[in-house]
CSV table of C-alpha atoms and ligand atoms in Angstrom, one decimal:
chain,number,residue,atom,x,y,z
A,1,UNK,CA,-38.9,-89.8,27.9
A,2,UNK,CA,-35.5,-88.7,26.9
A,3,UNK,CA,-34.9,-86.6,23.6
A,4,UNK,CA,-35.7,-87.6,20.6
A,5,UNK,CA,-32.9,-88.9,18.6
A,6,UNK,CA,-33.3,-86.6,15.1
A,7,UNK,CA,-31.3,-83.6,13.9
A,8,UNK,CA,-28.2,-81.8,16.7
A,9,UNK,CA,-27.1,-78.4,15.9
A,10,UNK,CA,-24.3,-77.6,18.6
A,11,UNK,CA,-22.8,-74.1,18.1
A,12,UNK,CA,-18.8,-73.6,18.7
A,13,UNK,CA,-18.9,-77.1,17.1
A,14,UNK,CA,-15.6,-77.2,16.2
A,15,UNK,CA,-14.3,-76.9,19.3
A,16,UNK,CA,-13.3,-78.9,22.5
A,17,UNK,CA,-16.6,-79.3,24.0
A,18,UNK,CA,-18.7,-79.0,20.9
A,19,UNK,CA,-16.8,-81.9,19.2
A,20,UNK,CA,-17.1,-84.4,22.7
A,21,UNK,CA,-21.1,-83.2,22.9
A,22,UNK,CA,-21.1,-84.2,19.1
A,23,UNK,CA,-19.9,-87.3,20.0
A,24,UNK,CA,-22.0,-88.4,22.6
A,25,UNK,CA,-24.9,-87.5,20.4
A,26,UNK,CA,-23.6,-89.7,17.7
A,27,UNK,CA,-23.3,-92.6,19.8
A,28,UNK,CA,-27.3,-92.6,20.9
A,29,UNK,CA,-28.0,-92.4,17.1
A,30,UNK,CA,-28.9,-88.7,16.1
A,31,UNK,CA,-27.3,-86.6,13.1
A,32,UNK,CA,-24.7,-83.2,14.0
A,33,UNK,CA,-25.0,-79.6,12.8
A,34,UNK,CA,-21.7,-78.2,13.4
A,35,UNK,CA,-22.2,-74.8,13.5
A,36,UNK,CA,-18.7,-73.1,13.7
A,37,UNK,CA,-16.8,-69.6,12.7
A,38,UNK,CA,-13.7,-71.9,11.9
A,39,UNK,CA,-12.8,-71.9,8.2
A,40,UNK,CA,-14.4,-74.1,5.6
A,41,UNK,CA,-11.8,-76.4,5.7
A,42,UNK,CA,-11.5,-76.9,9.7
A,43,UNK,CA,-15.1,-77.4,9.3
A,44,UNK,CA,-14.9,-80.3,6.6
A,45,UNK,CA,-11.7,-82.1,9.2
A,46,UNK,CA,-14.2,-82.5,12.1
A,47,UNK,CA,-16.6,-83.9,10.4
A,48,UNK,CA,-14.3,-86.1,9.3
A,49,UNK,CA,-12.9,-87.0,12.6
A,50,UNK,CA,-16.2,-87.6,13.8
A,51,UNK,CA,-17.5,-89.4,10.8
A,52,UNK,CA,-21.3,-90.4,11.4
A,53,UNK,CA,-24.0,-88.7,9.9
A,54,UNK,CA,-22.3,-85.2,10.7
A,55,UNK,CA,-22.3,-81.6,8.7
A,56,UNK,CA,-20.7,-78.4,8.9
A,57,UNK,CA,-22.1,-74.8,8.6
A,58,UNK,CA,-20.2,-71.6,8.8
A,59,UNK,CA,-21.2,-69.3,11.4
A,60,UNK,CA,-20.2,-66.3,13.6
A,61,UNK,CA,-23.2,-66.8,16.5
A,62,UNK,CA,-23.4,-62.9,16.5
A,63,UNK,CA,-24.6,-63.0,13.1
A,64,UNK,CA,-28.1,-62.8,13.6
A,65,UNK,CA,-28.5,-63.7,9.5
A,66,UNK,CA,-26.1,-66.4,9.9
A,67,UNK,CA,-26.7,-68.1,12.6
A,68,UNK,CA,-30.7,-67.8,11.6
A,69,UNK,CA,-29.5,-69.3,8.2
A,70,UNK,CA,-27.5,-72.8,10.2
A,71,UNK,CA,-30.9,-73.5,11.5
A,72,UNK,CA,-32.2,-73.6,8.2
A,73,UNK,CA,-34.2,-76.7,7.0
A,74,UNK,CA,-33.7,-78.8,10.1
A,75,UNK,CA,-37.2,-80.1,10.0
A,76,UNK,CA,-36.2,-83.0,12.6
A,77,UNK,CA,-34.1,-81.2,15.1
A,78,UNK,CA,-34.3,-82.3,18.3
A,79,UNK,CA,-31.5,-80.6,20.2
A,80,UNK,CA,-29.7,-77.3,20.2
A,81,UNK,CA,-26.6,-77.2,21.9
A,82,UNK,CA,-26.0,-73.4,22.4
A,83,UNK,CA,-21.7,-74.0,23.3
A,84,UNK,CA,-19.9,-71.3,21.3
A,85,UNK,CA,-17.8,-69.1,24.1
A,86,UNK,CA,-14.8,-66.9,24.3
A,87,UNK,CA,-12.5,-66.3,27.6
A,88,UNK,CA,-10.6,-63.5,28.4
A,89,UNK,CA,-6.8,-65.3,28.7
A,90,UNK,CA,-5.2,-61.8,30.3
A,91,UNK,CA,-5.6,-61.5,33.7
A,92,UNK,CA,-3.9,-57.9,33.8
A,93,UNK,CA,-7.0,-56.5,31.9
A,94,UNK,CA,-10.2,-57.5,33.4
A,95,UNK,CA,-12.0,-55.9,30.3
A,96,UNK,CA,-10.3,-57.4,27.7
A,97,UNK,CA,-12.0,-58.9,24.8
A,98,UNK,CA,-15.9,-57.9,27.2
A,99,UNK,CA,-17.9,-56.4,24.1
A,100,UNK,CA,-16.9,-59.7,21.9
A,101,UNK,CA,-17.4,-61.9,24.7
A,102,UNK,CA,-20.5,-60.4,26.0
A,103,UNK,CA,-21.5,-61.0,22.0
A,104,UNK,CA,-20.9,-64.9,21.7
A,105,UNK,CA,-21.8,-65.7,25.6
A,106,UNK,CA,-24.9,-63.9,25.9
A,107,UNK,CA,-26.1,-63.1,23.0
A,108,UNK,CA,-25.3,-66.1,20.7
A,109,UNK,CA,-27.4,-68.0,23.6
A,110,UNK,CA,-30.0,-66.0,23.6
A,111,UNK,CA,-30.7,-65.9,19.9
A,112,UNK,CA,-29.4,-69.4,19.4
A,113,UNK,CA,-32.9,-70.5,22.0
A,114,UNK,CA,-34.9,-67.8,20.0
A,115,UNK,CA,-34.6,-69.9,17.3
A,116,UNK,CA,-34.4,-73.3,18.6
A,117,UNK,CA,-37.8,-72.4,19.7
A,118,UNK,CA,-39.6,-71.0,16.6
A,119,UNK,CA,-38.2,-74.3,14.9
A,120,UNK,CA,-39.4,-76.6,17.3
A,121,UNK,CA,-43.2,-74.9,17.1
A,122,UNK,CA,-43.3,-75.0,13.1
A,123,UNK,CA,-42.6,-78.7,13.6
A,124,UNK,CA,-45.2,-81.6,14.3
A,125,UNK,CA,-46.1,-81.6,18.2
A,126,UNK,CA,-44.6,-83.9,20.3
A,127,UNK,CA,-47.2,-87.0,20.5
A,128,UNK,CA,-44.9,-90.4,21.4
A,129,UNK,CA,-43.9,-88.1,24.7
A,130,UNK,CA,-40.3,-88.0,23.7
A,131,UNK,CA,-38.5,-84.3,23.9
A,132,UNK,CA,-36.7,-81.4,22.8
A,133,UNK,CA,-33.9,-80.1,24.0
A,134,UNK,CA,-31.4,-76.7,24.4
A,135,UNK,CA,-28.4,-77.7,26.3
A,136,UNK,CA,-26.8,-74.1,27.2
A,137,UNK,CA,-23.0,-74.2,28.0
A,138,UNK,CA,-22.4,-72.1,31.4
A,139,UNK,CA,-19.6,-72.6,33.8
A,140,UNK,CA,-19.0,-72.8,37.3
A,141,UNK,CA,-18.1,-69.0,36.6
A,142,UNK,CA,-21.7,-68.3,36.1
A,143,UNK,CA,-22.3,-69.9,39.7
A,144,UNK,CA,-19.0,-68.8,41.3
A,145,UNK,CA,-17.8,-65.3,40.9
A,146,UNK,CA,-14.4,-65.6,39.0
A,147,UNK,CA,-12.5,-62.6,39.9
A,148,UNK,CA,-10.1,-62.8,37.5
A,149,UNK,CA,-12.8,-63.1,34.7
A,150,UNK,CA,-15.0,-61.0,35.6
A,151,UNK,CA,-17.0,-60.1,32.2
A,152,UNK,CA,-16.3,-64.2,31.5
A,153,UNK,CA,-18.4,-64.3,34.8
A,154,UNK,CA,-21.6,-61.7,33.9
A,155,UNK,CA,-21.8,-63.7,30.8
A,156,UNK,CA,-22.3,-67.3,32.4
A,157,UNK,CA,-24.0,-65.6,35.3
A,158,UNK,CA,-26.7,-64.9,32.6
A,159,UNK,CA,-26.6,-68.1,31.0
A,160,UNK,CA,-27.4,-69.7,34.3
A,161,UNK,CA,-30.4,-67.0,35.2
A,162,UNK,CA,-31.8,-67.2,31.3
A,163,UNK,CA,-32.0,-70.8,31.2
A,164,UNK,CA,-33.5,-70.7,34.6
A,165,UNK,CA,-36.6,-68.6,33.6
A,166,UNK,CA,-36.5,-70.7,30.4
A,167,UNK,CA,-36.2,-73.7,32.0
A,168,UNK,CA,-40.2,-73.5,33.0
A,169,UNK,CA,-40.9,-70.7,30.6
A,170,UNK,CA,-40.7,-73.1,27.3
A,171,UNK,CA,-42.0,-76.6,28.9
A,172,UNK,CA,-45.5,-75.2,28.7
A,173,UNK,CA,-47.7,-72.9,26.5
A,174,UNK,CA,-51.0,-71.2,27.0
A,175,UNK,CA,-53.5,-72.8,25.4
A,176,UNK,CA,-56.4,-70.0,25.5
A,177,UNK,CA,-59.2,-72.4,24.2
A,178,UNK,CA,-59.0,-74.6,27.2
A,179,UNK,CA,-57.9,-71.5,29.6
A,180,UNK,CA,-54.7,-73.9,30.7
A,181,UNK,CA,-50.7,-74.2,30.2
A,182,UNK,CA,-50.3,-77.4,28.3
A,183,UNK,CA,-46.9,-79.2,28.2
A,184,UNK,CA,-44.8,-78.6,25.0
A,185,UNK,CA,-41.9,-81.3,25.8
A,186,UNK,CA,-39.1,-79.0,25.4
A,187,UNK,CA,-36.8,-78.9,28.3
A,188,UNK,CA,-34.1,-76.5,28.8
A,189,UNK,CA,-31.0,-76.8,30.5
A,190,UNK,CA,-27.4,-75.7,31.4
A,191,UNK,CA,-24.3,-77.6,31.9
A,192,UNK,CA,-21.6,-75.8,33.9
A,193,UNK,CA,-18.5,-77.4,34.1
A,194,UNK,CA,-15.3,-76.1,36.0
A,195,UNK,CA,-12.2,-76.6,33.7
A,196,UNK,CA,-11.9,-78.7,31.0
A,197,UNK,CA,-8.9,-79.5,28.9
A,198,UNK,CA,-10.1,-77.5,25.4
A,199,UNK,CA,-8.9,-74.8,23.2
A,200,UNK,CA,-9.7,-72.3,26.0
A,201,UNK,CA,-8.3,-73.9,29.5
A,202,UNK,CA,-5.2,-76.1,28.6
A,203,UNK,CA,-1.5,-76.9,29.5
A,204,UNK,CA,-0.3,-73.8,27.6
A,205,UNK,CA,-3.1,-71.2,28.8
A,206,UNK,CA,-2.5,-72.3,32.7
A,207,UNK,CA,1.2,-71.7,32.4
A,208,UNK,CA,0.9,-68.2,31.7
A,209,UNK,CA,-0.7,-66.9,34.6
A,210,UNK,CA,-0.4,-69.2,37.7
A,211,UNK,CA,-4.1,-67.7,39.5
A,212,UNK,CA,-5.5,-69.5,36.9
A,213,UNK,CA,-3.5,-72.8,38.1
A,214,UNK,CA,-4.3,-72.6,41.6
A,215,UNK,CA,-8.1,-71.7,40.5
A,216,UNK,CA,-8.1,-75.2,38.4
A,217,UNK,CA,-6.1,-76.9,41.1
A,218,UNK,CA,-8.9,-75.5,43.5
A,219,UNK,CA,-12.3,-77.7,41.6
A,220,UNK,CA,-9.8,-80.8,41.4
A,221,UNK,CA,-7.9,-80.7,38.4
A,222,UNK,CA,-8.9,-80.6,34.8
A,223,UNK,CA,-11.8,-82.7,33.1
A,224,UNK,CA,-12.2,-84.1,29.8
A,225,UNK,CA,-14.7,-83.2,27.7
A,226,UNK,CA,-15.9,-86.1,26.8
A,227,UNK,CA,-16.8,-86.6,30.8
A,228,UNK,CA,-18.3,-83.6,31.0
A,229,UNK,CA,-20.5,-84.5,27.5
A,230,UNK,CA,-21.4,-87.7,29.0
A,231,UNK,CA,-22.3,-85.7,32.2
A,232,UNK,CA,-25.0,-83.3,30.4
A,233,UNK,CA,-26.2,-86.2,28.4
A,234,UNK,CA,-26.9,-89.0,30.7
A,235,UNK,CA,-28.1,-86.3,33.8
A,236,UNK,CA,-29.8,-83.6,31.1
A,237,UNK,CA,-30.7,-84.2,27.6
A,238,UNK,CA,-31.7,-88.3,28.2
A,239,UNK,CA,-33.8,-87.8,31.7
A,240,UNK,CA,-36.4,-86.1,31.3
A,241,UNK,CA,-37.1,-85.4,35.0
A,242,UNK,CA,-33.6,-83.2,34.9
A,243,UNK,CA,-33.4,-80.3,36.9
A,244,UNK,CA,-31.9,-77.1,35.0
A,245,UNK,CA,-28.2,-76.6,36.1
A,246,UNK,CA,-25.7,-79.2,36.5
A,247,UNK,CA,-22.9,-78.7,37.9
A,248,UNK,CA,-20.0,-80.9,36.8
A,249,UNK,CA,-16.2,-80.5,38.9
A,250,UNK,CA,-13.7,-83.5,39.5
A,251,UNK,CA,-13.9,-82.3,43.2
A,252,UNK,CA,-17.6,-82.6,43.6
A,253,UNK,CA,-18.4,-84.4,40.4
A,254,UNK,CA,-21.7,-84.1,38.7
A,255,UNK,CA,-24.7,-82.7,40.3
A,256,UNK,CA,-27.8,-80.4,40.0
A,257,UNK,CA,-27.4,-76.9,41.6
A,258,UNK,CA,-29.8,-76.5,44.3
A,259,UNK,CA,-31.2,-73.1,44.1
A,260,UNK,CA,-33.9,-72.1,46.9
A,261,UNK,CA,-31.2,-70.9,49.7
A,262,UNK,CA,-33.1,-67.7,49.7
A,263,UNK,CA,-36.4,-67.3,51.4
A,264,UNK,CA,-37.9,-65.6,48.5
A,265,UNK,CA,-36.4,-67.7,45.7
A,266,UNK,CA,-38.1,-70.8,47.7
A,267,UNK,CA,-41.4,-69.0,47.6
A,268,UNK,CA,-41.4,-68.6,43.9
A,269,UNK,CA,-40.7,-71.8,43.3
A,270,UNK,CA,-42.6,-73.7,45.7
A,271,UNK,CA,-45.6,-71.2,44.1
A,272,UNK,CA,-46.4,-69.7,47.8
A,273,UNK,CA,-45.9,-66.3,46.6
A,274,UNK,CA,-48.1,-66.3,43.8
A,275,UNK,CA,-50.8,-68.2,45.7
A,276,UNK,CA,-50.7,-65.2,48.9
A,277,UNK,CA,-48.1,-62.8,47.2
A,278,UNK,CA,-48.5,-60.3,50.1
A,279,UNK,CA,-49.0,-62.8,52.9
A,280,UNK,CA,-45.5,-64.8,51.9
A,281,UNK,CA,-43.7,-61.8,51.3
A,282,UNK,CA,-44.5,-60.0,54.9
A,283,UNK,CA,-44.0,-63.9,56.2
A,284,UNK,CA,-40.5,-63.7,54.8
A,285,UNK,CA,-39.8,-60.3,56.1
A,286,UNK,CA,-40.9,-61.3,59.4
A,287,UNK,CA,-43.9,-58.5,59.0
A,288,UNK,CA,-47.2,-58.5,60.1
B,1,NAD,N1,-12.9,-75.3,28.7
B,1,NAD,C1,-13.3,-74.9,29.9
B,1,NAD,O1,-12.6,-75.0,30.9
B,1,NAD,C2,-14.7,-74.5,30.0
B,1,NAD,C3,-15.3,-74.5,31.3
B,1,NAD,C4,-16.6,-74.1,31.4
B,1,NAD,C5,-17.3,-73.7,30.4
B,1,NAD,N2,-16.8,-73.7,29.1
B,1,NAD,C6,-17.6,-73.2,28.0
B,1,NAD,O2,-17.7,-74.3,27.1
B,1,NAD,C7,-17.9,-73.7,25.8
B,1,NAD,C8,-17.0,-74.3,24.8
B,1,NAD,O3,-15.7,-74.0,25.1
B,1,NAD,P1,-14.4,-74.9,24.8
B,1,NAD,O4,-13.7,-75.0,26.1
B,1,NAD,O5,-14.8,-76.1,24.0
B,1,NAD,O6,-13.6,-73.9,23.9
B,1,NAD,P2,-12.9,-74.0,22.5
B,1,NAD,O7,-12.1,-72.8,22.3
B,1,NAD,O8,-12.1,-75.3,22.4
B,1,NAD,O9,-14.1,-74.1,21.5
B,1,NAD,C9,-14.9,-73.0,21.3
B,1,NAD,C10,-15.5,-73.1,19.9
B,1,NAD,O10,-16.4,-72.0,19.7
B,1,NAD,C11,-16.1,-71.5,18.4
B,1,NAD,N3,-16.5,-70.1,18.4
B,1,NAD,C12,-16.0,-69.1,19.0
B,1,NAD,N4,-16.6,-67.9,18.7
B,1,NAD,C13,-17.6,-68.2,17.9
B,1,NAD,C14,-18.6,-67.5,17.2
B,1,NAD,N5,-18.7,-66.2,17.4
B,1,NAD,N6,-19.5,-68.2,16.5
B,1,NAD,C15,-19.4,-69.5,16.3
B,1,NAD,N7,-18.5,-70.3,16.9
B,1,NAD,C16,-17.6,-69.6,17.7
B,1,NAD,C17,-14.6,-71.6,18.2
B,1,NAD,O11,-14.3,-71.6,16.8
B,1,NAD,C18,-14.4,-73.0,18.8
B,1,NAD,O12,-14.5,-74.0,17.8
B,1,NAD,C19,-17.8,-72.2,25.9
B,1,NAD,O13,-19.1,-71.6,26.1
B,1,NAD,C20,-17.1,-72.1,27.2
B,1,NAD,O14,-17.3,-70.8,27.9
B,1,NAD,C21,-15.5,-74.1,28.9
């Protein structure tokens, strides 16, 4: 069943795509966290603009302390939207801004699932087969080397691998008094749109370095983010039979990545390897 409809803390809140996935969540009934480094009073605008049942919290995700303390008392959260990013905007310096960004893209994901995860287990188990739900904000750069962004790149290249482990890693749990993985009804995913029209990619960013433009022009133009919120909602956090990464580009529009190219990758997830781990590998190797 799709997610349940309780409590939506969304890092990077504030911001293009936080406010549109705020939106979307609004509109099927749940309550928004925004969970923002923007000041007070930025804060205290959009939840104005977005009226519903919606709150702000100050937060710098690489806060550990802080962004522990925005999960605090959210006894009926049902989805964490890990969105907060930074870009690098000057092409000229392919380092710029890489310890910050490596900070918010990585880590602020990583610790932001941490504790999506100890809240969900210190709440009631799932029994009405509903679900829980991270929604982690990659890109097409974490699936598409960006060569002008390169650190931008590493950072939604991890994304995309972490919430692929996570992805079957959190939907089940060893259960040692049956001697069996049991189903915990929390799904993980990853949206990864190309360019949307935000803070970061805009009008005014493109203009100053035309790669960027032709790189935009390249996926189809820019998208809205309220197409790319209603994207991740109605193909990840509502289905529950959703794969892990969607892809969402005006030239290709919105679709699950289809990993498994690789021999080996196909192996590991069709479970052949760990059935006859030597057997498949020297079978993929062309061995004997
Ligand atoms: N806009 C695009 O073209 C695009 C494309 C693909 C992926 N993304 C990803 O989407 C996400 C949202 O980006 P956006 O386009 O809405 O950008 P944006 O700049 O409009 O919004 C980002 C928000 O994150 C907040 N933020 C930044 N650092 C933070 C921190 N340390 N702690 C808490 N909040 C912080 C900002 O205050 C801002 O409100 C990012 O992860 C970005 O990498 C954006």
């Amino acid at each position: 069943m799709a997610c349940q409809r309780g409590l939506a803390l969304i890092t990077g809140g504030c911001g293009g795509l936080g406010m549109a996935f705020a939106r979307s969540w609004l509109q099927r009934g749940g309550s928004v966290r925004l969970a923002d480094m923007v000041s007070q009073k930025k804060g205290d605008e959009a939840c104005q603009q977005l009226g519903g049942n919606t709150t702000f919290v100050s937060c710098d995700v690489t806060d550990k302390e802080q962004l522990g303390e925005a999960f605090a008392n959210a006894e009926d959260l049902s989805l964490v939207i890990n969105n907060a990013g930074i870009v690098a905007h000057d092409g000229a310096d392919l380092f710029e801004n890489w310890e910050p960004m490596i900070g918010i893209n990585v880590d602020g994901v990583v610790n932001g699932t941490r504790l999506a995860l100890e809240t969900f287990e210190g709440q009631k188990p799932i029994e009405d087969g509903t679900s829980r739900v991270i929604l982690n904000v990659g890109s097409m750069a974490g699936l598409i080397p960006t060569t002008v962004m390169p650190v931008y790149t590493a950072t939604k290249y991890a994304v995309v691998g972490f919430t692929r482990a996570m992805h079957v890693a959190a939907s089940k749990r060893y259960d040692p008094s049956i001697k069996k993985n049991v189903p915990t009804g929390i799904r993980v995913h990853a949206v990864c749109p190309s360019f949307a029209d935000t803070g970061m990619v805009n009008a005014d960013t493109l203009a100053k370095d035309p790669r960027n433009k032709r790189t935009v022009e390249l996926f189809g133009g820019l998208l809205t983010p309220d197409f790319v919120s209603e994207a991740a909602f109605e193909k990840c956090v509502d289905d529950p039979a959703a794969r892990a990464i969607l892809r969402v580009t005006p030239v290709d529009g919105v679709k699950f990545d289809e990993p498994g190219a690789h021999p080996v990758e196909k192996a590991v997830r069709n479970n052949a390897i760990r059935a006859d781990p030597w057997g498949t590998l020297r079978k993929i190797m062309g061995s004997k």
